[in-house]
Coordinates of C-alpha atoms in Angstrom, one line a residue:
Chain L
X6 CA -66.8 48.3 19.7
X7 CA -70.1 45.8 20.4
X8 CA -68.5 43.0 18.6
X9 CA -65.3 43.4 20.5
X10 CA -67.4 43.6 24.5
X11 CA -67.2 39.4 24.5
X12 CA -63.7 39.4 23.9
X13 CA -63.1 42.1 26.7
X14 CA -65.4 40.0 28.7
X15 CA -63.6 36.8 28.5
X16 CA -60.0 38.8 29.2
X17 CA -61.1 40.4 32.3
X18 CA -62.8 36.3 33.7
X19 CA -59.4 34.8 32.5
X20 CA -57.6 36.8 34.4
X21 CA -59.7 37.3 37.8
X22 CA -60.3 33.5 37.8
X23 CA -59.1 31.0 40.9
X24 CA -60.3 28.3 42.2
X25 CA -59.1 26.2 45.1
X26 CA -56.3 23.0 44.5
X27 CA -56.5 19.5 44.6
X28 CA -54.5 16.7 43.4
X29 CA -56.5 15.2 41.2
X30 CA -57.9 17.3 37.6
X31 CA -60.8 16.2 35.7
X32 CA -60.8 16.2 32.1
X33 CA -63.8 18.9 31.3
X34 CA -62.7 21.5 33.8
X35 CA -61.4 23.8 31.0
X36 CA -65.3 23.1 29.5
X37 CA -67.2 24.4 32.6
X38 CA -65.2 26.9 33.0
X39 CA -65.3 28.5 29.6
X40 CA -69.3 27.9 29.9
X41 CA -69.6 29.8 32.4
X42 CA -68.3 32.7 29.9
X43 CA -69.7 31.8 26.5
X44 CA -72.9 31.1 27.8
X45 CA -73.1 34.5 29.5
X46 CA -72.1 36.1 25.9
X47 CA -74.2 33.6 24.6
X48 CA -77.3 34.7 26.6
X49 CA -76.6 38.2 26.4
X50 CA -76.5 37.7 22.3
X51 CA -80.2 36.0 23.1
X52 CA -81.2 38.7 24.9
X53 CA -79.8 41.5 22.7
X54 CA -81.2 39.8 19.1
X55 CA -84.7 39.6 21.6
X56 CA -84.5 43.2 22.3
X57 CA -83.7 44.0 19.1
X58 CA -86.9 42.3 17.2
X59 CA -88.9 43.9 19.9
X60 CA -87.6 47.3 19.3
X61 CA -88.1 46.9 15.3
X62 CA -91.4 45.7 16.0
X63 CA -92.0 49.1 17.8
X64 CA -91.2 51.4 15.4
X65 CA -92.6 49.4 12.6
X66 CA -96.1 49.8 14.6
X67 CA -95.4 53.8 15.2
X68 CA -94.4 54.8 11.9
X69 CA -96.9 52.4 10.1
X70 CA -99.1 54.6 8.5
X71 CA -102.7 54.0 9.8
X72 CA -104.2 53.2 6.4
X73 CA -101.8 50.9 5.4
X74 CA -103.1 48.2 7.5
X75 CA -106.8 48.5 5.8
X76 CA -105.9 47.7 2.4
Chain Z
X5 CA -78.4 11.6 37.4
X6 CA -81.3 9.0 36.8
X7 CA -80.1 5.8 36.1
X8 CA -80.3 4.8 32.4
X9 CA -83.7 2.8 32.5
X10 CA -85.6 5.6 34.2
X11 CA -84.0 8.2 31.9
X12 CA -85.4 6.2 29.3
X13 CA -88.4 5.7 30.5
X14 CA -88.8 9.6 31.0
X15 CA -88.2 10.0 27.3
X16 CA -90.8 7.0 26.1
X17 CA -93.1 8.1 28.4
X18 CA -93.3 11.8 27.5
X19 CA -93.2 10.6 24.2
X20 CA -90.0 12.5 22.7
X21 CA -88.7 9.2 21.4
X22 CA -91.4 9.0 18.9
X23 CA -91.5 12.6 17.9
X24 CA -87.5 12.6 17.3
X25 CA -87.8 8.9 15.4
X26 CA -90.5 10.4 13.1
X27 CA -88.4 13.8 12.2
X28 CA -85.4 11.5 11.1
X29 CA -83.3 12.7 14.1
X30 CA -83.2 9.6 16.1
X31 CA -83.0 6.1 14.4
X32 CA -86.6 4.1 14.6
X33 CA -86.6 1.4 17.4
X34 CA -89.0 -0.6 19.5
X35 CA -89.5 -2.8 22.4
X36 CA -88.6 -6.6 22.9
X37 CA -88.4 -9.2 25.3
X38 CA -85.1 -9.3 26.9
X39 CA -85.2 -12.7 27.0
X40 CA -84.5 -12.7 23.0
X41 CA -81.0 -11.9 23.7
X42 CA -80.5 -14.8 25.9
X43 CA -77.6 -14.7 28.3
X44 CA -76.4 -11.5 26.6
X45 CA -79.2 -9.7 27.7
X46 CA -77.2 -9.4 31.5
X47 CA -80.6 -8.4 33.7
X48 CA -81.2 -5.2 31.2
X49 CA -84.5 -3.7 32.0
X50 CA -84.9 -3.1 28.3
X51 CA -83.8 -4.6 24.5
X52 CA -84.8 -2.5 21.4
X53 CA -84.2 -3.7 18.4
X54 CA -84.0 -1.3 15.3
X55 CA -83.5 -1.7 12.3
X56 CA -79.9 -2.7 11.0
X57 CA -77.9 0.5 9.4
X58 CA -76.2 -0.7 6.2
X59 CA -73.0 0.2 7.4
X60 CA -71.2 1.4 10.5
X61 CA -68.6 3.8 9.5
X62 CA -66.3 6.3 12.0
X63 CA -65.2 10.1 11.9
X64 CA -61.7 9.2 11.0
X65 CA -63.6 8.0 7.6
X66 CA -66.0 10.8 7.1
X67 CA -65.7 13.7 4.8
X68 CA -65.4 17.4 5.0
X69 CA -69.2 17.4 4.5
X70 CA -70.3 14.2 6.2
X71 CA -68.2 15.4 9.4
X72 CA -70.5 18.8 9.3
X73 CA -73.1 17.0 8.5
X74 CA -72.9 14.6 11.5
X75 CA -72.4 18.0 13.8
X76 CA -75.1 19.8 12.6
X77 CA -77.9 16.7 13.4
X78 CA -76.2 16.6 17.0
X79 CA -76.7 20.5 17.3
X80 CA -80.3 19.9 16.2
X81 CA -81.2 17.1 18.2
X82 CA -79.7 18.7 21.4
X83 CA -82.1 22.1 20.0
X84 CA -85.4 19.7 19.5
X85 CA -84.0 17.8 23.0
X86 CA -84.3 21.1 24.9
X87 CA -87.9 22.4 23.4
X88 CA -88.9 18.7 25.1
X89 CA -87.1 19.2 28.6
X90 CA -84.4 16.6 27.7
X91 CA -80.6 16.8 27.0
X92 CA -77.6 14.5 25.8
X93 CA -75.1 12.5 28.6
X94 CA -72.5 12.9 25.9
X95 CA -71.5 14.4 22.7
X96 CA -69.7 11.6 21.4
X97 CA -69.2 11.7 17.0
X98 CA -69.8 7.1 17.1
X99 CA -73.1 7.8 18.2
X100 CA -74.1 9.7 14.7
X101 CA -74.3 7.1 12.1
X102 CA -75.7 7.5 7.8
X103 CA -77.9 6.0 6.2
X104 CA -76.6 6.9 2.5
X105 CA -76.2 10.9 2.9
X106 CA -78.5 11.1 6.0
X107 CA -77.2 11.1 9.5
X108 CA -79.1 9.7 12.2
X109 CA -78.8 9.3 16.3
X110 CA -78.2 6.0 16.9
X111 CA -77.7 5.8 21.1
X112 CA -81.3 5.9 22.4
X113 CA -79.9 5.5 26.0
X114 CA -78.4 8.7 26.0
X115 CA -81.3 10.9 26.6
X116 CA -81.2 12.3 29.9
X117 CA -84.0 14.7 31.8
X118 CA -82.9 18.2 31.5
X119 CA -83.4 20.6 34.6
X120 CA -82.8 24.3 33.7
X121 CA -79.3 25.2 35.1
X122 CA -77.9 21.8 34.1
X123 CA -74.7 22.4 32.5
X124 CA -73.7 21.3 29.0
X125 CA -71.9 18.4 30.3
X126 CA -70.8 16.8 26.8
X127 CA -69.2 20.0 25.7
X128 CA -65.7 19.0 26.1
X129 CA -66.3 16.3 23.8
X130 CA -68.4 18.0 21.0
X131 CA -65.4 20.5 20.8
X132 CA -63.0 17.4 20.1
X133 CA -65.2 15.3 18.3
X134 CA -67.1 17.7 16.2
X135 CA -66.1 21.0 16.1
X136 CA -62.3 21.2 16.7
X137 CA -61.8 18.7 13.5
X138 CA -64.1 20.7 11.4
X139 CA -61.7 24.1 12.5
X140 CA -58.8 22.2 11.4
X141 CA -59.7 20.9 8.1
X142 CA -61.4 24.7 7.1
X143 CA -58.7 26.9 8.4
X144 CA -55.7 25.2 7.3
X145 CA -57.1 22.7 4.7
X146 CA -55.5 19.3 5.7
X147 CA -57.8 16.5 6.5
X148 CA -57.5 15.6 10.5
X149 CA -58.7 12.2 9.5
X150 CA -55.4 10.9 10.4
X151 CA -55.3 12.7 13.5
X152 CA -58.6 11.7 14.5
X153 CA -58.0 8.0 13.6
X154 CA -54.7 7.5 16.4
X155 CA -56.6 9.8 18.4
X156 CA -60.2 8.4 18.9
X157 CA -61.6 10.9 21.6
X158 CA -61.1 13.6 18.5
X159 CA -58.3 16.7 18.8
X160 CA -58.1 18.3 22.2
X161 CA -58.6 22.2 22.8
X162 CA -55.0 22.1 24.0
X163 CA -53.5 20.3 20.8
X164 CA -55.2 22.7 18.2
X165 CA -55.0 26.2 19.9
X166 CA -51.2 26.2 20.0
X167 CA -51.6 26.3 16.0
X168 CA -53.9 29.2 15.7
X169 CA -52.9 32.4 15.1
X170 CA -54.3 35.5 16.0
X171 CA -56.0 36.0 13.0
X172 CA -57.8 32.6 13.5
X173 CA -58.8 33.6 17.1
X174 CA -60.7 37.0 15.4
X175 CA -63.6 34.5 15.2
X176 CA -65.8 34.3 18.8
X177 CA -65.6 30.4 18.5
X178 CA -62.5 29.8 18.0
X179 CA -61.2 32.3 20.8
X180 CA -63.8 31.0 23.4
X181 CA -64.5 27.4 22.4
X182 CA -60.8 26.5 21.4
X183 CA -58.5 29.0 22.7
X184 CA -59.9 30.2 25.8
X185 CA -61.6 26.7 26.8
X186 CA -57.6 25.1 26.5
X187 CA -56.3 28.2 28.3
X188 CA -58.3 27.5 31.1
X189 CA -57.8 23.4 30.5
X190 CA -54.3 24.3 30.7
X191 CA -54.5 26.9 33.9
X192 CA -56.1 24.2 36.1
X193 CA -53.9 21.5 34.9
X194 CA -50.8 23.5 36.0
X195 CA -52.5 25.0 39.1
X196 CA -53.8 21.2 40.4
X197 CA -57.6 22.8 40.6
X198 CA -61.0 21.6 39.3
X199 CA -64.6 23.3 38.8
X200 CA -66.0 20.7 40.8
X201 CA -68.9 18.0 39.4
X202 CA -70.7 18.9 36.5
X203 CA -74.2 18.8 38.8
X204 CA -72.3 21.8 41.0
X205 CA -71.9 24.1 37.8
X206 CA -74.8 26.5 36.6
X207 CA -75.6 27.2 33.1
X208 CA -79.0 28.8 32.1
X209 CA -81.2 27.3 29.3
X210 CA -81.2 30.6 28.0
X211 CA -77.1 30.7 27.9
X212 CA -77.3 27.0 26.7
X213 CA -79.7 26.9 23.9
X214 CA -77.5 30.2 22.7
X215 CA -74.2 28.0 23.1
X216 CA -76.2 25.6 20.7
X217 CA -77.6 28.0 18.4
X218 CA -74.3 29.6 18.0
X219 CA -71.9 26.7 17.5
X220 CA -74.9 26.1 14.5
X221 CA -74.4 28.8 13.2
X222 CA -70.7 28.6 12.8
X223 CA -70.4 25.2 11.5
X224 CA -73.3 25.8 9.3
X225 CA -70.9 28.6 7.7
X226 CA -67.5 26.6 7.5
X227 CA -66.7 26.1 4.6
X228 CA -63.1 23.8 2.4
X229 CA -60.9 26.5 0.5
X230 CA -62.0 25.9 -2.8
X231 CA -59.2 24.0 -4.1
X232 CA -60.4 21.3 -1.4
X233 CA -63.4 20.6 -3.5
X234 CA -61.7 19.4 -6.5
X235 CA -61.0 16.2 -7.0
X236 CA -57.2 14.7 -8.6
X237 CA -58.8 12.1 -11.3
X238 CA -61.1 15.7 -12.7
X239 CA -59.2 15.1 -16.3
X240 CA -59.2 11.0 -15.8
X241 CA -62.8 11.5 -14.8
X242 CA -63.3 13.3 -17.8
X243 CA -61.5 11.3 -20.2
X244 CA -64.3 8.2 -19.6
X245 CA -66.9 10.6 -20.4
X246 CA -67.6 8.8 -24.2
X247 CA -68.1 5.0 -25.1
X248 CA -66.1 3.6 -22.2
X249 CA -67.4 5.3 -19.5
X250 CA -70.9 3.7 -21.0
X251 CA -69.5 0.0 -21.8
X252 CA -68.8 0.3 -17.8
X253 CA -71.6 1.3 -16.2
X254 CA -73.6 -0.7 -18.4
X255 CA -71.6 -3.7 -16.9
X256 CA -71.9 -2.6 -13.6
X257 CA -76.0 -2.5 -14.3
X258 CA -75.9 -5.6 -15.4
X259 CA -74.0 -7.2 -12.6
X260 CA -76.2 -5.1 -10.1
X261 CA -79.5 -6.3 -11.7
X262 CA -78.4 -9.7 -11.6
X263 CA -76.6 -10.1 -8.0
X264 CA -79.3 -7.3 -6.6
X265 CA -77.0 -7.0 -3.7
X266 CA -78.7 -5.5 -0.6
X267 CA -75.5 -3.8 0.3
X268 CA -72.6 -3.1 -2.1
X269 CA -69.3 -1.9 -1.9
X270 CA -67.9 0.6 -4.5
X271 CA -63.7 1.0 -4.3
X272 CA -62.5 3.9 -5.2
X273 CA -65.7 5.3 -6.1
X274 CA -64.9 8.3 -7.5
X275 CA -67.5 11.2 -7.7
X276 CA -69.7 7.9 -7.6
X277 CA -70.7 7.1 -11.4
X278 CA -71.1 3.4 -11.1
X279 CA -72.3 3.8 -7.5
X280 CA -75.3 5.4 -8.9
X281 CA -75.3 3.0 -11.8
X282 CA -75.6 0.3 -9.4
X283 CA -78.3 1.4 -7.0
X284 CA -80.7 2.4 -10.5
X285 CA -80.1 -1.3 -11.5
X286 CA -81.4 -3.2 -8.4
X287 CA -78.5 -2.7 -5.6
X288 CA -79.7 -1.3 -1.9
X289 CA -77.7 0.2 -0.7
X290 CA -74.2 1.5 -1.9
X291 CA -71.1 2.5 0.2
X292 CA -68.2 4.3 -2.2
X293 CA -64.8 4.4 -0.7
X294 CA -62.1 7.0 -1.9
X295 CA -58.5 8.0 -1.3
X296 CA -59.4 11.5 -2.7
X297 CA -61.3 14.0 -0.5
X298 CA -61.9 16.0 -3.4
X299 CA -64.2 13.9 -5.1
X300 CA -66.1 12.4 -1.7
X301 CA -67.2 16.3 -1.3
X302 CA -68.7 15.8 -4.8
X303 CA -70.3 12.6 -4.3
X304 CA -71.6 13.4 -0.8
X305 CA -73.7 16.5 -2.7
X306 CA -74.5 14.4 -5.8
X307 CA -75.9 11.9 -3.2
X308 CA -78.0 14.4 -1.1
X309 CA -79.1 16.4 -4.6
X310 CA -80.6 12.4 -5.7
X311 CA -81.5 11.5 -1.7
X312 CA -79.1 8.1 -3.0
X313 CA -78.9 5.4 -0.6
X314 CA -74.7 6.0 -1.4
X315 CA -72.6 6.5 1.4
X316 CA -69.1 8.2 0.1
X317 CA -66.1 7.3 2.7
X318 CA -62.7 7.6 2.9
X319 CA -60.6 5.1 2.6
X320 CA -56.3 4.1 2.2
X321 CA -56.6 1.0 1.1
X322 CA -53.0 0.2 1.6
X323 CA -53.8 1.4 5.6
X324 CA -57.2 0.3 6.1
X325 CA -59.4 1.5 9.5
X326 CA -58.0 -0.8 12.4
X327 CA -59.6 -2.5 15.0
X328 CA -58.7 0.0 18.1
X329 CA -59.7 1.2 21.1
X330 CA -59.9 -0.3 24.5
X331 CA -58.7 -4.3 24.1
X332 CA -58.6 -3.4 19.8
X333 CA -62.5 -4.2 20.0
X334 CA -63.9 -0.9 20.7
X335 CA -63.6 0.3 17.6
X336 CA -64.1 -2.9 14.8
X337 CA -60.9 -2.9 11.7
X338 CA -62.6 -2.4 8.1
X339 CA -62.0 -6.1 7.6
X340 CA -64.2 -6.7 10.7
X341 CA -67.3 -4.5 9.2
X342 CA -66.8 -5.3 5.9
X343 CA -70.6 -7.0 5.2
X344 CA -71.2 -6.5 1.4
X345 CA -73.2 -8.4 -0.5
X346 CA -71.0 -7.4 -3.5
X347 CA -68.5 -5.2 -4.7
X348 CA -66.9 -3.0 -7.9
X349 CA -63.3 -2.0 -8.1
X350 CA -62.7 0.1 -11.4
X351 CA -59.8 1.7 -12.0
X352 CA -59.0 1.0 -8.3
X353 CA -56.6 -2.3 -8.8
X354 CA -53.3 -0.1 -10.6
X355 CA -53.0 2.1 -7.5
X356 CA -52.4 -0.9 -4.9
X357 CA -50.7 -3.0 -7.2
X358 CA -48.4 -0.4 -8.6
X359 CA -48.9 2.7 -6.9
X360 CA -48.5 1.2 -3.2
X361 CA -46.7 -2.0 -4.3
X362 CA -48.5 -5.0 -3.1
X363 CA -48.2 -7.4 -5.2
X364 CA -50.9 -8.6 -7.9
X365 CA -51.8 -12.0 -5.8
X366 CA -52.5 -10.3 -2.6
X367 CA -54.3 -7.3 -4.1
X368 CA -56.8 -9.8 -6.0
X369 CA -56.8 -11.9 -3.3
X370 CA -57.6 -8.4 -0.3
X371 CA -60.2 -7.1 -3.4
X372 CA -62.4 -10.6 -3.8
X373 CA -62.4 -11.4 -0.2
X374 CA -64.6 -7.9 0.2
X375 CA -68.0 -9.7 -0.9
X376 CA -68.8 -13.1 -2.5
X377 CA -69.4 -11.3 -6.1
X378 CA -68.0 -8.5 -8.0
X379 CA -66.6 -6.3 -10.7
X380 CA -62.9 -5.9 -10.9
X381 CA -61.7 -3.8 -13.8
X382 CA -57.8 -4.4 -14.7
X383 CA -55.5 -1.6 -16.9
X384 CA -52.8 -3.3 -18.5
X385 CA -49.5 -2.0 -18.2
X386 CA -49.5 0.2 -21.2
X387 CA -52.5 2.6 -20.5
X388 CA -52.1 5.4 -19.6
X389 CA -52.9 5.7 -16.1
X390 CA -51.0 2.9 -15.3
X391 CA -47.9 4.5 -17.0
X392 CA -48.7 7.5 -15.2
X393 CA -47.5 5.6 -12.2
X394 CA -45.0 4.3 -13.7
X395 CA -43.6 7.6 -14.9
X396 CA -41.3 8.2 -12.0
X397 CA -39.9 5.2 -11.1
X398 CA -38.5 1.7 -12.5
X399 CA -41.0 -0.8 -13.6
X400 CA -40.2 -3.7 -11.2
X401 CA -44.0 -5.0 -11.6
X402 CA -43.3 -7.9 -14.0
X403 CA -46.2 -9.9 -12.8
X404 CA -48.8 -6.8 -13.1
X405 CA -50.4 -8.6 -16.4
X406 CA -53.8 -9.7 -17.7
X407 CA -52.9 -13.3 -17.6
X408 CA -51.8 -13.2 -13.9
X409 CA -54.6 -11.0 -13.3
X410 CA -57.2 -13.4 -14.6
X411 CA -55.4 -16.3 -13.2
X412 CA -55.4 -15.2 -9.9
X413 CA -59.4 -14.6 -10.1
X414 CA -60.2 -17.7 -11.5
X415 CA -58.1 -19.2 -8.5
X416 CA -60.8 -18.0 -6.5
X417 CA -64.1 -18.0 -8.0
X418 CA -66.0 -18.4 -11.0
X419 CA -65.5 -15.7 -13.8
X420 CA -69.2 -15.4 -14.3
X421 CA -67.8 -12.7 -17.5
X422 CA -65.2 -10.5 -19.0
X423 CA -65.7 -7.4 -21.2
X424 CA -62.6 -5.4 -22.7
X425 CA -63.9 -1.5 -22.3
X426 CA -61.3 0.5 -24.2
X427 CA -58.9 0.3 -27.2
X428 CA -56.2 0.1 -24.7
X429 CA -57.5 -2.8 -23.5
X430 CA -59.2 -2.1 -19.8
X431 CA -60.3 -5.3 -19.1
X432 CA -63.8 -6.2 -16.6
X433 CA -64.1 -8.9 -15.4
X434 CA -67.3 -10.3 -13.0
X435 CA -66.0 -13.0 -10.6
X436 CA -68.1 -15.6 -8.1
X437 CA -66.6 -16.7 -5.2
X438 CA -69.7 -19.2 -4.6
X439 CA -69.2 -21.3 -7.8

């Protein structure tokens, strides 16, 4: 279900997204737009692998055995 | 944006220039006088000059390997760019040039300060430049080479998605970098709306150095189907493996060690056997050229394995790179680069003449015109390879002989010496256009 979330994510912006009209398109609106979505996946991944290595980090520390560190 | 002298000046002055010309991602450069351009120089607040790059070659003629190769230094450089405060105007593929296996960053004026919140503004273009090639050639296995080469801004998000299936948008990248990016593309061109100027957008560093890290990943992973990695001349390839395949590179060693060309042009280089030959006997540089992509993804690695100065590209010879682009001069034809000191052509000359018709004057005549000296090898008529062409068709080639052959060299240039390299009679044969 976590691996699917970005993919839920990016329906749900496709959908709600509107912006107002003018004549004239430039060539990279497609590419700001879709930053605005992979890079919150994207930072969220960042965050999550962060959290992650932090969280191992913790329980390596609390189940360490005291002694182990003195040899 | 700062204008293009005080972006560069940020760069030089914080000293990220040097540090990226010293890690081999940016090619080495220095300061001169503007006046040593002359007129050209135009009121430019600076010159560099760096030092010259053997040859300039394009996507269209990169490999499998040497496109991923080329996307991977832009990923990192845009990753080392960032740990500095810095960041790319562009993502253009033109701007990443080899030096035998190893690509380098050739624009220095493209370094821009980089304020967190700056959006990724060359995204658009690393998709179609870089990435959406790479997705094309690994998921369904056909070169975009072709593509790429009428097409020189690279394959749009819009082109490619309509080709993906639903499988192929199971992968994050695709689905967001391809699929979703020309959905949207495609939304705002039928709505009439835009997201504004790039300077109005938002994007985090964090969410932009993940965007970088990410699209690494990926193309670090692609991969050919395996069938792409072998080469159509394995069994011909093999067949040289004995006393012939010796009596030729021993040639080639000697020519090499005696013309010790700074740059050298190998046609139809294979897996690049002589290439190698020729750089061990004296030659600088070498740049292979090859109608198979097979055997380019085998002498790209045999070329990174050794660290070669060998450059493998590919190449139709009957349809050579034009000169294209805005007024034809953007982008220079083959003929227009083509700066070698000297060339080899073995078992090249039968396809042109034969396999793609042009006659024997003009295919002598295109082949020592490449660089003032060089190695031509001719087949006769019955060898096998030659026959092999002529297995499915009528022989209409009654000119295709030795004597023709060697007449139409000697029209040209001095035949410095000849060698006859098989029982079948392969004949080599070492012209001089310079008398």
């Amino acid at each position: 279900m976590r691996r699917l979330l970005p993919y839920v994510f990016l329906g749900l912006v496709l959908v709600s997204l509107d912006t107002p009209a003018f004549a004239y398109l430039d060539g990279a609106t497609g590419s700001m737009m879709v930053q605005a979505i992979i890079g919150s996946v994207a930072a969220a991944g960042v965050f999550g692998r962060h959290a992650l290595a932090k969280t191992k980090a913790a329980l390596v520390r609390i189940f360490r055995s005291p002694t182990s560190g003195d040899r | 944006m700062p204008s293009a002298a005080s972006a560069y000046e940020a760069a030089r002055d914080a000293g990220v220039l040097d540090q990226l010309i010293d890690k081999g991602l940016l090619l080495g450069a220095q300061e001169v006088e503007p006046d040593v351009l002359g007129r050209e120089a135009d009121g430019a607040a600076y010159v560099l000059e760096h030092p010259r790059i053997p040859f300039v070659s394009y996507p269209y003629e990169w490999s499998f390997s040497l496109h991923k190769a080329a996307a991977l230094h832009h990923l990192d450089l845009q990753l080392e760019l960032l740990k500095h405060g810095f960041a790319l105007s562009d993502a253009t593929a033109y701007n990443i040039q080899f030096i035998g296996s190893r690509p380098v960053f050739i624009d220095h004026g493209s370094l821009l300060p980089y304020t967190d919140g700056d959006i990724w503004i060359g995204h658009r273009q690393f998709c179609m430049q870089f990435l959406n090639p790479l997705i094309f050639w690994a998921v369904f296995g056909i070169p975009p080479n072709h593509w790429f080469r009428g097409a020189l801004e690279g394959i749009a998000p819009e082109d490619l998605a309509p080709l993906l299936s639903l499988r192929h948008n199971l992968s994050w990248t695709v689905m967001a970098h391809v699929s979703a990016q020309a959905a949207l593309q495609r939304r705002s061109l039928r709505k009439g709306t835009i997201a504004g100027k790039p300077s109005e957008r938002r994007l985090s560093r964090t969410a932009f150095q993940g965007m970088l890290e990410g699209l690494r990943r990926y193309i670090s992973r692609l991969r050919l189907k395996a069938d792409q990695t072998v080469w159509g001349d394995y069994a011909q390839d093999n067949s040289y493996a004995g006393a012939e395949a010796a009596a030729k590179r021993a040639f080639v060693s000697e020519f090499a060690a005696a013309t010790k060309p700074a740059l050298l042009f190998d046609l139809g280089c294979n897996t690049g056997d002589y290439s190698f030959a020729a750089l061990q006997a004296g030659a600088g540089s070498v740049v292979g050229f090859d109608f198979d992509f097979g055997a380019l993804e085998q002498a790209f690695q045999r070329s990174v394995e050794g660290g070669s100065a060998f450059l493998p590209l590919w190449l139709d010879a009957a349809n050579p790179s034009p000169s294209q682009g805005w007024a034809q001069a953007e982008r220079k034809g083959l003929s227009e680069r083509t700066n070698a000191d000297a060339m080899v052509a073995l078992a090249f000359i039968h396809h042109i003449a034969i396999g793609r018709n042009v006659p024997l004057e003009m295919a002598v005549d295109w082949l020592m015109a490449i660089a003032p000296a060089g190695v031509i090898e001719f087949p006769p008529k019955s060898d096998p390879m030659v026959q092999k062409l002529l297995a499915q068709r009528e022989d209409i080639f009654a000119s295709y002989s030795e004597e023709a052959f060697l007449h139409h060299v000697q029209a040209r240039g001095r035949l410095v010496a000849r060698k006859s390299v098989s029982e079948g009679g392969r004949l080599l044969v070492w012209y001089d256009r310079r008398g």
